Each structure stands twice: as C-alpha cells, then as structure tokens.
Amino acid sequence: MVLNTLSGTHFKLPYQTAFYKGKVRDVYTVGQLLIMVVTDRISAFDVVLPRAIPFKGQVLNQIASRMLEATQDIVPNWLLDVPDPNVSIGRQCIPFKVEMVVRGYLTGHAWREYKEGRKSICGVSLPEGLKENDRFSKPIITPTTKAGEGHDLDISREEIIRKNIVSAEDYDLLEEYTFKLYKRGTELAKKQGLILVDTKFEFGKADGKIFLIDEILTPDSSRYFYSEGYEENQSGGKPQRQLSKEFV
C-alpha cells in the first residue's frame, strides 16, 4: 500500500498578496491573515529531507492547535481557525527576531556545548559535574536569533537587549510567558506519561500586543522523554527513551 504525502502546495488564492515556503509550512498571506498549510516535509538542522512522511502534517498541525488552545489563558496566540487537518488560519504578526528556547534538562545542543567544556550557554552559567540528560534545578532560557543563512545562533539576554533586537520591557514579558508556557507544557506532558525536556516558543506583535505564534509543544519544536524509566536510566548511565527529531 502506497500512502500519498503532501510535499508542497501551489495555490493561487483570491486576494493573496504573498507566499512563503518554509521548511515545513507553505504560508499564504491574504489581507491581514496568514493561511498556513502544514505539509508532510521534515527538516533537521535547517535541511529539508527529500522524502515526506505520510500524515505528519496533519498530526503536527492538530497537536499545535490543541496546545495553543490549552495555553491561551497564559498569552494570546495567533490562531483563529483550523478549517482542515493540514491548515491553520491566523492573524498576521510582526515576529520578534529571537526564538525563546527553554530547557529543563541538559541534553541536545546544550549537552554538546557542556561536554566541550563550555559551562555557560547564552549567558546562563551551569554547575559542574552534570551528566547528559540531568534535570536542571530550575528551567533555563537559551535564546537564539535567526542567522541570514544556516543555523540559528545562540545569543544572551544581555546581547539581545544591547543590540535592541528586543526591548528590555518586551523581553521581560517574553521570558515570563516562556517560563509559564513551559510549566503548562510540563503539566500536559505528565498526564501523558512524558517529560517535556526542552522546547521553543516564538512571539510576534500585532496592534502593539504580544502574541504567541507558530507551532508550540510539538515533537517538531520540542523534545520529550518517557517518564517511565527516566530515573533508572539516568542512574544507570543509559540513554533516555525520547520523542524528538534527535535521531534525524
């Protein structure tokens, strides 16, 4: 049985003013609205893999819409409607040029930096003697900023404000929202027998108000461990069972 995949779209919508092809999403601008078609493409380290994955787009889109609904009491978000499993429609915002990466555990990029002897990441000092996948005493934020080309770049809070990438007032709000969203995500994950290890949030502004934008708390933007066996694996120096794109 061969399953069809949605690897891309080529619509010409009424009143369409712009089109942007992202790594996973095809984004159409119609007036002040964004129409996002979530395809079955998958990317890793800013590279789109040649083969799409059946049903990935609709699963990703529906997880994201569910999580946006579950967090709208914390911060308003861009989403207005989900008329199709692969489609989200929302308000157009001017994005902040940073991604708020929040980590509760030493893994992935943070572990690779730490293992190389760098005990400070994005201006956040880390204690000595940590092992891969150890839990931090409290979550940390390690923001990134978009590079012109290639991978996103680590940046500190101080540098973001000094370079006026985000004002100090707005950045304080982004940090507050990020920690609250991570806490809510942790609670939602626990109900499913999972640990929210790390994730990223993106924000934008419309009419002078901050909105949460893009996808949130999905396996594309987050890393999850299985709760069962975490402590045993950690104490035994074994790898953690995880849901993420790390294997890709």
CSV table of C-alpha atoms in Angstrom, one decimal, residues 18-240:
chain,number,residue,atom,x,y,z
A,18,ALA,CA,2.3,36.9,-0.7
A,19,PHE,CA,3.6,33.4,-0.5
A,20,TYR,CA,6.4,31.9,1.6
A,21,LYS,CA,7.7,28.4,1.5
A,22,GLY,CA,9.1,27.4,4.9
A,23,LYS,CA,10.9,24.2,5.8
A,24,VAL,CA,7.6,22.5,6.7
A,25,ARG,CA,4.8,25.1,6.1
A,26,ASP,CA,3.6,26.8,3.0
A,27,VAL,CA,2.3,30.2,4.1
A,28,TYR,CA,-0.1,32.4,2.1
A,29,THR,CA,-0.9,36.0,3.1
A,30,VAL,CA,-4.4,37.2,2.4
A,31,GLY,CA,-5.0,40.7,3.8
A,32,GLN,CA,-4.1,40.6,7.5
A,33,LEU,CA,-4.5,36.8,7.6
A,34,LEU,CA,-1.9,34.1,7.3
A,35,ILE,CA,-3.1,30.7,5.9
A,36,MET,CA,-0.6,28.0,6.8
A,37,VAL,CA,-0.6,24.7,5.1
A,38,VAL,CA,1.4,22.2,7.2
A,39,THR,CA,3.0,19.8,4.8
A,40,ASP,CA,4.5,16.3,5.3
A,41,ARG,CA,8.0,17.7,4.9
A,42,ILE,CA,10.5,17.1,7.7
A,43,SER,CA,13.6,19.1,8.3
A,44,ALA,CA,16.6,18.8,10.6
A,45,PHE,CA,19.4,21.3,11.1
A,46,ASP,CA,17.8,23.6,8.5
A,47,VAL,CA,17.9,20.9,5.9
A,48,VAL,CA,14.6,19.6,4.4
A,49,LEU,CA,14.9,15.8,3.8
A,50,PRO,CA,14.0,14.5,0.4
A,51,ARG,CA,11.2,12.2,1.5
A,52,ALA,CA,8.0,13.4,3.1
A,53,ILE,CA,6.2,11.4,5.9
A,54,PRO,CA,2.6,10.4,5.4
A,55,PHE,CA,0.2,12.2,7.8
A,56,LYS,CA,3.0,14.1,9.5
A,57,GLY,CA,1.5,17.5,8.6
A,58,GLN,CA,-2.0,16.9,9.9
A,59,VAL,CA,-0.7,15.3,13.1
A,60,LEU,CA,1.7,18.2,13.6
A,61,ASN,CA,-1.0,20.8,12.9
A,62,GLN,CA,-3.6,19.3,15.2
A,63,ILE,CA,-1.1,18.9,18.1
A,64,ALA,CA,-0.1,22.6,17.7
A,65,SER,CA,-3.7,23.8,17.6
A,66,ARG,CA,-4.6,21.7,20.6
A,67,MET,CA,-1.6,23.2,22.6
A,68,LEU,CA,-2.4,26.7,21.5
A,69,GLU,CA,-5.9,26.3,22.8
A,70,ALA,CA,-4.6,24.8,26.1
A,71,THR,CA,-2.3,27.8,26.7
A,72,GLN,CA,-4.4,30.8,25.5
A,73,ASP,CA,-5.1,31.8,29.1
A,74,ILE,CA,-1.4,32.5,29.6
A,75,VAL,CA,-0.8,34.5,26.4
A,76,PRO,CA,-3.0,35.3,23.4
A,77,ASN,CA,-2.0,33.5,20.2
A,78,TRP,CA,-2.1,34.0,16.5
A,79,LEU,CA,-4.5,31.1,15.7
A,80,LEU,CA,-8.1,31.9,14.6
A,81,ASP,CA,-9.3,28.7,12.9
A,82,VAL,CA,-8.3,25.2,11.7
A,83,PRO,CA,-10.6,24.5,8.7
A,84,ASP,CA,-8.7,21.4,7.7
A,85,PRO,CA,-6.4,18.9,9.4
A,86,ASN,CA,-3.4,20.4,7.5
A,87,VAL,CA,-4.4,24.1,7.6
A,88,SER,CA,-4.3,26.8,10.2
A,89,ILE,CA,-5.5,30.4,9.7
A,90,GLY,CA,-4.5,33.2,12.0
A,91,ARG,CA,-3.6,36.8,12.4
A,92,GLN,CA,-0.5,38.2,10.8
A,93,CYS,CA,2.0,39.4,13.4
A,94,ILE,CA,5.5,41.0,13.1
A,95,PRO,CA,7.8,38.3,14.6
A,96,PHE,CA,10.4,39.1,17.2
A,97,LYS,CA,13.8,38.1,15.7
A,98,VAL,CA,14.5,35.7,18.5
A,99,GLU,CA,13.4,32.2,19.4
A,100,MET,CA,12.8,31.6,23.1
A,101,VAL,CA,14.4,28.1,23.8
A,102,VAL,CA,13.6,26.8,27.3
A,103,ARG,CA,15.4,23.8,28.7
A,104,GLY,CA,14.6,21.7,31.8
A,105,TYR,CA,17.3,19.1,31.2
A,106,LEU,CA,20.9,19.0,29.9
A,107,THR,CA,20.5,17.4,26.5
A,108,GLY,CA,20.9,18.0,22.8
A,109,HIS,CA,22.7,21.2,21.8
A,110,ALA,CA,23.1,22.2,25.5
A,111,TRP,CA,24.8,18.9,26.3
A,112,ARG,CA,27.1,19.1,23.3
A,113,GLU,CA,28.3,22.6,24.4
A,114,TYR,CA,28.7,21.5,28.0
A,115,LYS,CA,30.6,18.3,27.0
A,116,GLU,CA,33.1,20.6,25.1
A,117,GLY,CA,33.8,22.4,28.3
A,118,ARG,CA,31.6,25.4,27.8
A,119,LYS,CA,29.9,25.9,31.2
A,120,SER,CA,28.0,29.0,30.2
A,121,ILE,CA,25.3,28.9,27.5
A,122,CYS,CA,23.7,32.1,26.2
A,123,GLY,CA,25.0,33.8,29.3
A,124,VAL,CA,23.5,31.2,31.7
A,125,SER,CA,26.1,29.6,33.9
A,126,LEU,CA,25.8,25.8,34.5
A,127,PRO,CA,27.1,23.9,37.5
A,128,GLU,CA,30.0,21.5,37.3
A,129,GLY,CA,29.5,17.7,37.3
A,130,LEU,CA,26.3,17.3,35.3
A,131,LYS,CA,25.7,14.3,33.1
A,132,GLU,CA,23.8,14.1,29.9
A,133,ASN,CA,20.0,14.3,30.4
A,134,ASP,CA,20.3,15.5,34.0
A,135,ARG,CA,17.5,17.7,35.2
A,136,PHE,CA,18.3,21.4,36.0
A,137,SER,CA,17.4,22.7,39.4
A,138,LYS,CA,15.1,25.1,37.5
A,139,PRO,CA,14.5,25.6,33.8
A,140,ILE,CA,16.8,28.0,31.8
A,141,ILE,CA,16.2,30.1,28.7
A,142,THR,CA,18.8,29.9,26.0
A,143,PRO,CA,17.5,32.1,23.2
A,144,THR,CA,18.6,32.0,19.6
A,145,THR,CA,18.5,34.6,16.9
A,146,LYS,CA,17.9,34.0,13.2
A,147,ALA,CA,21.0,33.9,11.0
A,148,GLY,CA,20.9,35.3,7.5
A,149,GLU,CA,21.8,31.8,6.3
A,150,GLY,CA,22.3,28.5,8.1
A,151,HIS,CA,21.6,27.6,11.7
A,152,ASP,CA,20.1,29.8,14.3
A,153,LEU,CA,22.7,31.4,16.6
A,154,ASP,CA,22.9,31.3,20.4
A,155,ILE,CA,22.6,34.7,22.0
A,156,SER,CA,22.3,36.0,25.5
A,157,ARG,CA,19.6,38.1,27.1
A,158,GLU,CA,22.0,41.0,27.6
A,159,GLU,CA,23.1,40.9,24.0
A,160,ILE,CA,19.5,40.9,22.7
A,161,ILE,CA,18.7,44.0,24.7
A,162,ARG,CA,22.0,45.7,24.0
A,163,LYS,CA,21.6,45.3,20.2
A,164,ASN,CA,18.0,46.4,20.5
A,165,ILE,CA,16.7,43.2,18.9
A,166,VAL,CA,14.0,43.2,21.5
A,167,SER,CA,13.3,46.0,24.0
A,168,ALA,CA,14.0,45.2,27.7
A,169,GLU,CA,10.3,45.7,28.5
A,170,ASP,CA,9.2,43.3,25.8
A,171,TYR,CA,12.0,40.8,26.6
A,172,ASP,CA,10.9,40.6,30.3
A,173,LEU,CA,7.4,39.7,29.1
A,174,LEU,CA,8.8,37.1,26.6
A,175,GLU,CA,10.7,35.5,29.5
A,176,GLU,CA,7.7,35.5,31.8
A,177,TYR,CA,5.5,33.9,29.1
A,178,THR,CA,8.1,31.3,28.2
A,179,PHE,CA,8.5,30.0,31.8
A,180,LYS,CA,4.7,29.9,32.2
A,181,LEU,CA,4.3,28.1,28.9
A,182,TYR,CA,7.0,25.6,29.8
A,183,LYS,CA,5.3,24.9,33.1
A,184,ARG,CA,2.0,24.3,31.4
A,185,GLY,CA,3.6,22.1,28.8
A,186,THR,CA,5.3,20.1,31.6
A,187,GLU,CA,1.9,19.5,33.3
A,188,LEU,CA,0.3,18.5,30.0
A,189,ALA,CA,3.1,16.1,29.2
A,190,LYS,CA,3.0,14.5,32.6
A,191,LYS,CA,-0.6,13.5,32.0
A,192,GLN,CA,0.6,11.5,29.0
A,193,GLY,CA,3.5,9.8,30.8
A,194,LEU,CA,6.0,12.2,29.2
A,195,ILE,CA,8.6,14.7,30.3
A,196,LEU,CA,8.9,18.0,28.4
A,197,VAL,CA,12.7,18.2,28.2
A,198,ASP,CA,13.1,21.3,26.1
A,199,THR,CA,11.1,23.4,23.6
A,200,LYS,CA,11.0,26.7,21.8
A,201,PHE,CA,8.4,29.5,21.6
A,202,GLU,CA,8.1,32.3,19.0
A,203,PHE,CA,6.3,35.5,19.6
A,204,GLY,CA,5.2,38.5,17.5
A,205,LYS,CA,3.3,41.7,17.8
A,206,ALA,CA,0.1,43.0,16.3
A,207,ASP,CA,-1.6,46.3,17.2
A,208,GLY,CA,1.0,46.8,19.9
A,209,LYS,CA,0.2,43.5,21.6
A,210,ILE,CA,2.3,40.4,22.0
A,211,PHE,CA,1.0,37.1,20.6
A,212,LEU,CA,2.4,33.6,20.7
A,213,ILE,CA,2.9,32.5,17.1
A,214,ASP,CA,3.9,29.4,15.0
A,215,GLU,CA,3.6,25.9,16.5
A,216,ILE,CA,4.1,25.0,20.1
A,217,LEU,CA,4.8,21.9,22.2
A,218,THR,CA,5.0,19.6,19.2
A,219,PRO,CA,7.6,16.9,18.6
A,220,ASP,CA,9.0,19.1,15.8
A,221,SER,CA,9.7,22.0,18.2
A,222,SER,CA,10.2,20.1,21.4
A,223,ARG,CA,11.9,17.1,23.0
A,224,TYR,CA,10.1,14.6,25.2
A,225,PHE,CA,11.4,11.8,27.4
A,226,TYR,CA,9.2,8.9,28.6
A,227,SER,CA,8.6,9.3,32.3
A,228,GLU,CA,8.7,5.6,32.9
A,229,GLY,CA,12.3,4.5,33.3
A,230,TYR,CA,13.8,8.0,33.4
A,231,GLU,CA,15.3,7.8,36.9
A,232,GLU,CA,16.6,4.2,36.3
A,233,ASN,CA,18.2,5.1,33.0
A,234,GLN,CA,19.8,8.2,34.4
A,235,SER,CA,21.2,6.5,37.5
A,236,GLY,CA,22.5,3.6,35.3
A,237,GLY,CA,24.0,5.9,32.7
A,238,LYS,CA,21.7,4.6,29.9
A,239,PRO,CA,20.2,6.6,27.1
A,240,GLN,CA,16.7,8.0,27.6
